Amino acid sequence: MILDSKIPEGPLAEKWDKHKFNVKLVNPANKRKYDVIVVGTGLAGASAAATLGELGYNVKAFCFQDSPRRAHSIAAQGGINAAKNYQNDGDSVFRLFYDTIKGGDYRAREANVYRLAQVSVDIIDQCVAQGVPFAREYGGLLANRSFGGAQVSRTFYARGQTGQQLLLGAYSALNRQIAYGKVKMYPRTEMLDLVMVDGKARGIVVRNLITGKIESHSAHAVVLATGGYGNVFFLSTNAMGSNATAAWRAHKKGALFANPCFTQIHPTCIPVSGEYQSKLTLMSESLRNDGRVWVPKTVETAQKLRRGEIRVSDIKEEDRDYYLERKYPAFGNLVPRDVASRNAKLMCDEGRGVGASGLAVFLDFADAIKREGQPAIAAKYGNLFEMYAKITDENPYENPMRIYPAVHYTMGGLWVDYNLMTNIPGLYATGECNFSDHGANRLGASALMQGLADGYFVIPYTIGDYLAQNPTAKVTTDHPAFKEAEQAVIAKNNQLLSINGTRTVDDFHKALGLLMWDYCGMARNAEGLKFAKQEIRKLRDEFWRDVKVVGVNEELNVTLEKANRVADFLELGELMVDDALNRNESCGGHFREEYQTPENEALRDDENYAYVAAWEFTGTGNEPVLHKEELKFENVKLTQRSYK
């Protein structure tokens, strides 16, 4: 299989504009003849559905939540990047492009990343026009703050609720098209399979989560905008319902899955407090603008603190190690997420971690409060401080926050070309569902940027190019391909319900998550990955022998929903391990312990691994086939990443 990325010819800065002119168009009278399915209503899905509906296409939008506005995009806190250069501090489209390529440790396509930087400036205008209440300076101009991996202030924000406010903007645009009849909304409906006719994506099979009814929907093209797969780890900052089923079922129908081992660990999360937890809470990276990260300088001091023999306030300034500022003076506390996470782990591995478990570091705002006053800090981060206080019962204005890395985002996803189409004609993947823009590590505040870029400004052009070259004739759900897919879904559900074992779905999910975290988490090595692969296979076999799924299919059945998702995670987890084992280098969020510099930094192997690893499904339990898309860097120089 040859992977054709369809990157346009010409200079980097001109590729997208030329491509927009060269793509084929669908005239307005013909747009109403085409049906498009959009699965997912987060920022990528809602913006795509709204824009495609406004263009005149007939759109069907699906989400498993009870409302599109409950998509997990609401959980994003800190901001959205855009190269507006309002601060006049040296930002530009090229600098945003460069920071993103470098932040991803040179494992992303130049053309896709540059386009993302280009359209970022339009996203802000779009959202302001929708009424998104971005923070503003005293004079009324939009405010910016810094984020990790950049030395300029380019992050637009709405306190610590940026994702929610942006989603409300997209949701309002979506509702407008629903009211006009151009978008038909299907809430509480989950995609369980992709339907292909003559080698093209022509529809989906879904389960009504209220009634349990299995239904089919046909279209001329299918857009997946279903987010990432971080919940394979069980404990993550993702919503409990976030899953990989739509993308994984498409993968099993032939869509390649790219770079699955590239998982982002977010450095500022509230630490695990007990085995009862089902998810973790993110504390925005924006806090690292004013918060200083530190641990005690000695193991002895840390032990006294953990035993309660001393208090934080007893530790003198000279006895504190502000390790990010010490090791990375140029970027300090605003190093990229993978660097900050790995260093927090190193501090705790040395025995200098804080908190009862020793698996935490401090994020301290004392200096900022002294410098600017508590009201100023509260104006920036008040809702985040309130959230921390409610969860931990500690006052972060008086004592440092305790934070520790946690699974947050997945850079891997379905392989797509420049048009965001997978290798299956007519099947598109947008936002976190695809692999395209972040390489081996995503810079903070870039997830919202990519979701809205894909939905508002990319997919409306590129999907038209595909539809214009395909007939308007519809394929009905009476087609044998739909009936076959429906029967396969029903058979799988019945199989899950018939096992009647002794272990709960959550029990299996937790076991998988622990394996993934221990052996394919912040650090990996060949021995551990090989062990994890064997254990995941054993766990998957046991799942299909001993899982207990109560209830029946034709009704509300949350346990059956979970079982379907965990069954997919058990397959995806093995592919993540395969990918991590294949990539004999360290880059970004993929840190192989065998490949590091003397300073414990990631050591890339550009000669052998400067490629996108796109995996082909060959059957459950069979070894997947690796396809490589070589990455070419013509505008940036491949160098050892340094933030010192």
XYZ file of C-alpha atoms in Angstrom:
644
model
C 0.000 0.000 0.000
C 1.360 3.415 -1.014
C 0.456 6.263 1.321
C -0.262 9.340 -0.775
C -0.404 12.368 1.512
C -1.594 14.546 -1.414
C 0.521 17.457 -0.226
C 0.252 20.234 -2.854
C 3.299 21.361 -4.780
C 4.867 24.781 -4.343
C 6.277 26.913 -1.522
C 5.031 26.070 1.967
C 3.263 29.398 2.499
C 1.354 29.068 -0.784
C 0.270 25.416 -0.629
C -3.110 25.885 1.077
C -4.218 28.916 -0.930
C -3.304 27.220 -4.204
C -4.971 24.019 -3.081
C -8.197 25.827 -2.236
C -8.261 27.233 -5.736
C -7.473 23.919 -7.400
C -10.014 21.744 -5.590
C -13.225 21.005 -7.420
C -16.342 22.803 -6.225
C -19.936 21.684 -5.808
C -22.349 24.327 -7.054
C -25.037 25.479 -4.596
C -27.858 23.732 -6.440
C -26.027 20.403 -6.224
C -24.994 20.665 -2.570
C -28.529 19.854 -1.454
C -28.259 16.526 -3.289
C -25.398 15.310 -1.100
C -25.718 13.777 2.378
C -22.871 13.946 4.888
C -22.637 12.141 8.221
C -20.676 13.783 11.046
C -19.955 11.606 14.075
C -19.086 13.616 17.180
C -20.155 17.120 18.200
C -17.117 18.516 19.982
C -15.297 21.468 18.483
C -14.243 19.591 15.336
C -17.609 17.896 14.787
C -19.912 20.767 15.714
C -17.982 23.276 13.622
C -17.887 20.879 10.655
C -21.598 20.034 10.864
C -22.565 23.693 11.229
C -20.370 24.831 8.337
C -21.392 22.008 5.998
C -25.036 22.671 6.793
C -24.597 26.372 6.111
C -22.992 25.525 2.773
C -26.134 23.620 1.811
C -25.278 19.955 2.361
C -27.720 17.661 4.143
C -25.977 16.771 7.383
C -26.701 14.104 9.955
C -24.819 14.667 13.215
C -24.424 12.009 15.913
C -23.265 12.110 19.536
C -23.572 9.679 22.414
C -24.222 12.502 24.895
C -27.721 13.787 25.615
C -26.794 17.103 23.984
C -24.093 18.235 21.540
C -22.952 20.817 24.059
C -21.853 18.080 26.471
C -19.014 16.959 24.199
C -15.689 16.693 26.011
C -14.346 19.854 24.368
C -16.015 21.717 27.245
C -13.323 20.373 29.578
C -10.482 22.265 27.860
C -9.362 25.030 30.150
C -6.369 27.150 29.297
C -6.800 28.595 25.829
C -6.466 28.440 22.053
C -3.374 29.423 20.078
C -3.382 31.847 17.167
C -0.592 33.765 15.447
C -2.225 37.197 15.741
C 0.865 38.821 17.313
C -1.334 41.215 19.291
C 1.440 41.411 21.903
C 3.948 42.572 19.278
C 6.430 40.157 20.825
C 7.744 38.558 17.657
C 5.023 36.041 16.855
C 4.121 35.101 13.283
C 2.522 32.308 11.298
C 5.952 30.834 10.664
C 6.894 30.995 14.364
C 3.691 29.172 15.351
C 4.454 26.612 12.642
C 8.028 26.216 13.864
C 7.069 25.961 17.548
C 4.497 23.279 16.687
C 6.918 21.245 14.561
C 9.628 21.521 17.220
C 7.182 20.863 20.058
C 6.087 17.678 18.276
C 9.748 16.619 18.128
C 9.822 16.711 14.311
C 7.315 13.918 13.775
C 4.562 15.860 11.973
C 4.013 16.907 8.351
C 5.239 20.389 7.544
C 2.377 21.157 5.161
C -0.412 20.269 7.596
C 1.187 22.162 10.460
C 1.777 25.288 8.399
C -1.853 25.281 7.263
C -2.927 25.008 10.894
C -0.837 28.069 11.763
C -2.258 29.958 8.772
C -5.918 29.430 9.579
C -5.408 30.013 13.312
C -5.770 33.750 12.779
C -9.199 33.249 11.172
C -10.455 31.095 14.039
C -10.253 33.966 16.525
C -12.211 36.299 14.227
C -14.842 33.602 13.707
C -15.243 32.986 17.431
C -15.342 36.663 18.376
C -18.097 37.146 15.788
C -20.005 34.304 17.479
C -19.771 36.093 20.813
C -17.163 33.923 22.508
C -16.193 35.955 25.627
C -12.424 35.929 25.315
C -10.520 37.719 28.066
C -9.741 41.335 27.242
C -7.227 43.870 28.434
C -8.241 47.103 30.164
C -8.569 48.937 26.846
C -10.859 46.290 25.379
C -8.339 44.454 23.187
C -8.184 40.673 23.312
C -5.733 39.426 25.936
C -3.067 36.772 25.419
C -1.004 34.625 27.730
C 1.920 32.254 27.342
C 1.809 28.483 27.127
C 4.405 25.728 27.163
C 6.830 25.395 24.287
C 6.649 29.033 23.177
C 8.459 32.226 24.070
C 5.649 34.474 22.843
C 2.136 35.130 24.169
C -0.295 33.779 21.580
C -2.910 31.988 23.665
C -6.421 33.455 23.706
C -8.526 32.390 26.667
C -11.766 32.747 28.605
C -10.488 32.364 32.173
C -10.228 28.596 32.684
C -13.310 27.807 30.586
C -12.022 28.316 27.075
C -13.196 24.971 25.701
C -16.681 25.441 27.056
C -17.027 28.946 25.643
C -15.704 27.910 22.218
C -18.049 24.927 22.151
C -20.990 27.177 22.986
C -20.055 29.263 19.948
C -19.924 26.198 17.697
C -23.066 24.823 19.350
C -24.968 28.014 18.558
C -23.885 27.783 14.916
C -24.933 24.114 14.883
C -28.322 24.880 16.435
C -28.937 27.504 13.794
C -28.513 24.900 11.053
C -30.654 22.417 12.981
C -33.418 25.022 13.096
C -33.070 25.591 9.351
C -33.400 21.855 8.744
C -29.946 21.463 7.169
C -28.602 19.439 10.099
C -30.505 16.605 11.718
C -29.231 15.842 15.207
C -29.086 12.338 16.706
C -28.133 12.557 20.407
C -27.702 9.487 22.640
C -26.663 7.532 19.539
C -23.357 5.696 19.222
C -21.602 4.602 16.054
C -20.696 0.901 16.154
C -19.586 0.250 12.581
C -18.648 1.827 9.280
C -20.456 0.714 6.134
C -18.562 0.526 2.865
C -20.030 0.086 -0.606
C -17.749 -0.440 -3.608
C -14.736 0.393 -1.460
C -16.089 3.776 -0.316
C -17.494 4.905 3.014
C -21.244 5.207 2.534
C -22.738 5.152 6.007
C -22.672 3.945 9.593
C -24.460 1.517 11.904
C -25.488 2.996 15.253
C -27.105 1.948 18.497
C -29.804 4.099 20.051
C -28.534 4.261 23.623
C -32.024 4.790 25.053
C -33.893 2.013 23.268
C -31.006 -0.238 22.250
C -32.254 -0.299 18.658
C -29.653 -0.931 15.947
C -30.090 1.394 12.970
C -28.278 2.317 9.760
C -27.737 5.698 8.127
C -26.394 6.255 4.621
C -24.549 9.215 3.146
C -22.141 10.205 0.405
C -19.327 10.802 2.914
C -18.628 10.194 6.595
C -16.680 12.561 8.878
C -15.381 11.193 12.172
C -14.789 13.773 14.899
C -14.857 11.486 17.907
C -11.818 12.608 19.875
C -8.920 10.605 21.234
C -8.320 7.282 22.945
C -6.741 8.350 26.247
C -9.266 6.300 28.215
C -7.433 3.147 27.178
C -5.457 3.965 30.355
C -8.707 3.983 32.406
C -7.435 6.877 34.536
C -7.117 9.984 32.373
C -8.375 13.541 32.222
C -10.917 12.474 29.582
C -14.623 12.243 30.313
C -15.691 8.749 31.352
C -17.658 8.319 28.135
C -14.786 9.275 25.826
C -13.836 6.239 23.758
C -12.189 5.011 20.572
C -14.947 2.798 19.193
C -15.891 4.811 16.087
C -12.266 5.198 14.967
C -11.367 1.639 15.917
C -14.308 0.100 14.043
C -13.282 2.159 10.998
C -9.732 0.842 11.461
C -11.051 -2.713 11.410
C -12.770 -1.907 8.107
C -9.442 -0.880 6.565
C -8.617 2.657 7.766
C -4.977 2.860 8.820
C -4.196 3.845 12.414
C -1.183 6.135 12.687
C 1.322 6.637 15.523
C -0.870 5.045 18.233
C 1.942 5.104 20.824
C 2.166 8.915 20.764
C 0.272 9.659 23.975
C 0.474 12.961 25.802
C 0.924 13.012 29.547
C -0.231 16.361 30.972
C 2.104 17.652 33.698
C -0.431 19.563 35.812
C -3.177 17.280 37.069
C -4.497 16.622 40.546
C -2.697 13.457 41.754
C -4.430 10.119 42.229
C -5.811 9.856 45.754
C -7.172 6.301 45.840
C -8.225 3.196 43.948
C -11.853 4.358 43.970
C -11.138 7.029 41.347
C -12.547 6.650 37.844
C -10.951 9.728 36.274
C -8.395 12.456 36.932
C -8.805 16.211 36.979
C -6.801 18.538 34.780
C -5.365 21.766 36.124
C -4.718 24.062 33.168
C -1.203 24.473 31.830
C -1.881 28.218 31.944
C -1.190 27.992 35.683
C 2.488 27.539 34.840
C 2.554 31.171 33.684
C 2.526 32.327 37.310
C 2.965 29.131 39.313
C 6.490 27.896 40.060
C 7.133 24.142 40.060
C 9.373 22.799 42.819
C 10.249 19.919 45.132
C 12.435 19.783 48.250
C 16.149 19.719 47.463
C 16.795 16.616 49.550
C 15.111 13.256 50.002
C 15.282 13.741 53.779
C 13.252 16.955 53.640
C 10.692 15.340 51.337
C 10.333 12.381 53.710
C 9.773 14.673 56.693
C 7.133 16.539 54.719
C 5.349 13.322 53.718
C 5.385 12.093 57.336
C 3.880 15.361 58.533
C 6.903 16.287 60.651
C 7.202 19.637 58.874
C 4.882 21.874 56.853
C 5.451 23.369 53.421
C 5.975 26.783 54.963
C 8.838 25.367 57.024
C 10.899 24.677 53.901
C 13.153 27.653 53.293
C 13.683 29.115 49.837
C 17.250 27.816 49.654
C 15.974 24.293 50.391
C 13.617 24.271 47.407
C 14.554 22.974 43.967
C 12.769 24.876 41.188
C 13.970 22.178 38.859
C 12.398 23.371 35.589
C 13.855 26.845 36.046
C 17.204 25.297 36.958
C 17.383 22.861 34.042
C 15.685 24.949 31.330
C 16.493 28.617 32.013
C 15.243 29.833 28.596
C 11.735 28.401 29.009
C 11.592 27.694 32.748
C 8.196 26.469 33.900
C 6.835 26.824 30.357
C 8.674 23.919 28.780
C 6.489 21.599 26.656
C 4.264 19.085 28.381
C 6.334 16.008 27.702
C 9.440 17.660 29.156
C 7.607 18.910 32.262
C 5.937 15.534 32.818
C 9.109 13.516 32.459
C 10.961 15.787 34.886
C 8.185 15.521 37.478
C 8.496 11.739 37.261
C 12.283 11.983 37.668
C 11.900 14.070 40.839
C 9.468 11.552 42.324
C 11.631 8.601 41.255
C 14.497 10.231 43.180
C 12.317 10.225 46.296
C 11.729 13.974 46.350
C 8.009 13.816 45.543
C 5.464 15.336 47.925
C 2.031 14.374 49.192
C 1.125 11.197 51.044
C 2.023 8.995 48.068
C 5.196 10.836 47.124
C 3.812 11.080 43.585
C 3.343 14.836 43.336
C 5.285 18.074 42.965
C 4.375 21.582 44.061
C 2.919 24.326 41.859
C 3.401 27.410 43.974
C 1.739 30.828 43.495
C 3.219 32.596 46.521
C 5.602 34.748 44.469
C 2.876 35.707 41.973
C 0.439 36.654 44.743
C 3.141 38.715 46.442
C 4.011 40.386 43.144
C 0.530 41.040 41.728
C -1.836 40.589 44.656
C -4.430 37.892 45.226
C -7.242 39.717 43.343
C -5.140 39.782 40.152
C -4.355 36.054 40.389
C -8.005 35.303 41.151
C -9.054 37.271 38.063
C -6.839 35.052 35.894
C -7.351 31.650 37.488
C -10.169 31.988 40.014
C -12.368 29.166 38.763
C -9.361 26.813 38.573
C -8.396 27.630 42.154
C -11.989 27.022 43.252
C -12.040 23.656 41.498
C -8.775 22.627 43.139
C -10.047 23.674 46.578
C -13.296 21.721 46.171
C -11.511 18.535 45.110
C -8.595 18.610 47.575
C -10.045 20.681 50.445
C -6.885 22.793 50.358
C -6.579 26.531 49.733
C -4.159 27.100 46.817
C -3.889 30.794 47.680
C -2.296 29.823 50.999
C -0.489 26.574 50.112
C 1.067 25.316 46.885
C -1.004 23.058 44.653
C 0.104 19.451 44.448
C 0.228 18.198 40.866
C 1.370 15.119 38.955
C 1.305 14.048 35.298
C -1.695 12.179 33.890
C -2.829 10.877 30.501
C -4.516 13.719 28.660
C -4.361 13.723 24.848
C -3.463 11.328 22.058
C -1.441 12.568 19.105
C -1.994 9.324 17.214
C -5.209 8.579 15.362
C -6.560 7.578 12.002
C -4.120 8.275 9.175
C -5.334 11.086 6.913
C -3.942 12.869 3.896
C -3.708 16.636 3.398
C -7.456 16.693 2.715
C -8.141 14.959 6.066
C -9.379 11.870 4.211
C -8.338 8.452 5.478
C -7.115 5.811 3.050
C -10.792 4.791 2.720
C -12.390 7.045 0.070
C -15.163 9.155 1.549
C -14.083 8.648 5.171
C -12.634 11.723 6.874
C -11.168 12.169 10.347
C -10.900 15.554 12.064
C -9.595 16.944 15.343
C -8.034 14.582 17.874
C -9.494 11.648 15.924
C -6.719 11.995 13.329
C -2.935 12.000 13.716
C -2.036 14.886 11.477
C -0.848 18.026 13.223
C 0.974 17.395 16.490
C 3.707 14.845 15.842
C 4.964 13.160 19.001
C 3.799 15.862 21.431
C 1.052 18.480 21.340
C 1.789 21.979 22.553
C -0.726 23.320 25.036
C -3.680 25.305 23.606
C -3.279 23.668 20.190
C -6.055 21.053 20.502
C -8.847 23.624 20.287
C -7.004 25.308 17.442
C -6.837 22.097 15.421
C -10.447 21.086 16.088
C -11.853 24.402 14.892
C -9.373 24.696 12.013
C -10.434 21.293 10.697
C -14.148 21.920 11.156
C -14.550 25.533 10.078
C -11.818 26.001 7.499
C -10.421 22.729 6.108
C -13.077 20.049 5.739
C -15.627 22.339 3.991
C -13.149 22.762 1.107
C -11.711 19.274 0.936
C -14.931 17.295 1.249
C -16.372 19.301 -1.639
C -13.477 18.194 -3.822
C -14.392 14.551 -3.144
C -18.149 14.966 -3.539
C -17.794 16.890 -6.795
C -16.097 13.852 -8.312
C -18.740 11.388 -7.144
C -22.321 10.938 -8.380
C -25.244 12.259 -6.362
C -27.017 8.885 -6.498
C -27.865 7.673 -3.004
C -27.229 4.236 -1.541
C -30.184 3.208 0.605
C -29.894 1.352 3.900
C -31.554 -1.617 2.196
C -28.243 -2.333 0.496
C -26.743 -5.694 1.559
C -23.655 -3.968 2.974
C -25.799 -2.209 5.573
C -27.664 -5.379 6.499
C -24.409 -7.281 6.840
C -22.915 -4.603 9.105
C -26.070 -4.495 11.237
C -26.008 -8.259 11.722
C -22.345 -8.137 12.740
C -23.102 -5.468 15.365
C -26.082 -7.400 16.711
C -24.049 -10.606 16.858
C -21.274 -8.888 18.830
C -23.756 -7.404 21.300
C -25.416 -10.783 21.781
C -22.037 -12.406 22.316
C -21.161 -9.905 25.039
C -24.526 -10.415 26.734
C -24.262 -14.202 26.600
C -20.891 -14.609 28.355
C -22.345 -14.027 31.854
C -18.956 -14.248 33.545
C -17.770 -13.160 36.981
C -15.690 -10.003 36.364
C -17.158 -6.568 35.702
C -16.341 -4.496 32.639
C -14.672 -1.862 34.841
C -12.499 -4.565 36.414
C -11.080 -5.453 32.998
C -10.748 -1.789 32.055
C -8.781 -1.009 35.230
C -6.483 -3.977 34.652
C -5.792 -2.849 31.095
C -5.216 0.730 32.211
C -2.677 -0.316 34.815
C -0.756 -2.372 32.259
C -0.739 0.539 29.826
C 0.355 3.088 32.449
C 3.102 0.894 33.896
C 4.590 -0.305 30.613
C 3.449 2.114 27.885
C 3.048 5.330 29.882
C 5.541 8.101 30.624
C 8.486 5.748 30.056
C 8.752 2.514 28.074
C 11.391 -0.120 27.449
C 11.534 -3.185 25.228
C 11.306 -5.704 28.053
C 8.270 -4.031 29.598
C 6.503 -3.617 26.263
C 6.960 -7.287 25.384
C 5.559 -8.251 28.777
C 2.616 -5.873 28.341
C 1.770 -7.348 24.939
C 1.550 -10.844 26.410
C -0.522 -9.673 29.366
C -2.942 -7.676 27.208
C -3.558 -10.744 25.043
C -4.237 -12.833 28.155
C -6.556 -10.148 29.515
C -8.438 -9.931 26.216
C -8.930 -13.706 26.110
C -10.211 -13.636 29.668
C -12.540 -10.741 28.854
C -14.298 -12.788 26.173
C -14.587 -15.739 28.582
C -15.431 -14.107 31.888
C -16.889 -10.599 31.511
C -20.303 -10.021 33.063
C -22.605 -7.810 31.009
C -26.010 -7.546 32.649
C -29.325 -6.574 31.043
C -30.465 -6.995 27.464
C -29.798 -5.253 24.169
C -33.161 -3.671 23.366
C -33.114 -1.180 26.250
C -30.959 1.365 28.040
C -27.872 -0.658 28.946
C -24.835 1.302 30.101
C -22.911 -1.891 30.876
C -23.241 -3.046 27.270
C -22.039 0.374 26.077
C -18.943 0.074 28.278
C -18.300 -3.525 27.227
C -18.213 -2.574 23.546
C -15.767 0.231 24.278
C -13.487 -1.830 26.500
C -13.445 -4.639 23.916
C -12.036 -2.091 21.467
C -9.553 -0.707 24.011
C -8.213 -4.225 24.579
C -7.337 -4.418 20.874
C -6.106 -0.839 20.586
C -3.874 -1.227 23.656
C -1.968 -4.015 21.965
C -1.459 -1.903 18.842
C -0.112 0.951 20.995
C 2.397 -1.460 22.511
C 3.350 -2.763 19.054
C 3.947 0.781 17.833
C 6.029 1.708 20.898
C 8.078 -1.478 20.521
C 8.685 -0.796 16.833
C 9.897 2.780 17.364
C 13.452 2.337 18.653
C 13.961 5.967 19.567
C 12.618 8.530 21.989
C 10.625 11.480 20.710
C 8.097 13.727 22.422
C 5.596 11.726 24.453
C 7.209 8.446 23.385
C 10.116 7.972 25.784
C 12.031 4.720 25.380
C 14.411 4.417 28.318
C 17.063 2.798 26.109
C 17.227 5.935 23.928
C 18.042 9.068 25.940
C 20.815 11.614 26.189
C 23.134 11.789 29.224
C 20.855 14.603 30.469
C 17.800 12.267 30.310
C 16.329 14.008 27.273
C 14.614 12.227 24.379
C 17.084 10.910 21.785
C 15.594 10.762 18.295
C 16.807 8.613 15.417
C 15.963 10.698 12.367
C 17.786 8.416 9.979
C 15.541 5.440 10.727
C 12.343 6.785 12.282
C 11.451 10.085 10.606
C 8.195 8.605 9.388
C 4.525 8.257 10.228
C 3.812 4.685 11.347
C 0.470 3.739 9.785
C -0.812 0.329 10.881
C -3.118 -1.962 8.922
C -5.526 -4.264 10.770
C -5.185 -7.918 9.787
C -7.533 -9.538 12.287
C -7.819 -9.659 16.073
C -4.820 -11.474 17.501
C -2.879 -11.237 14.237
C 0.193 -9.068 13.836
C -0.648 -5.735 12.177
C 1.122 -4.599 9.020
C 3.223 -1.425 9.175
C 3.090 1.142 6.375
C 5.428 4.119 6.454
C 4.890 7.673 5.289
C 8.319 9.268 5.147
C 8.451 12.769 6.596
C 10.337 15.389 4.608
C 11.611 18.554 6.256
C 12.398 21.270 3.752
C 11.665 24.370 5.845
C 12.946 23.455 9.307
C 16.240 21.878 10.283
C 16.123 18.617 12.211
C 17.962 19.367 15.446
C 18.088 17.941 18.940
C 15.213 19.675 20.701
C 16.419 22.033 23.409
C 14.520 24.335 25.771
C 17.540 25.366 27.809
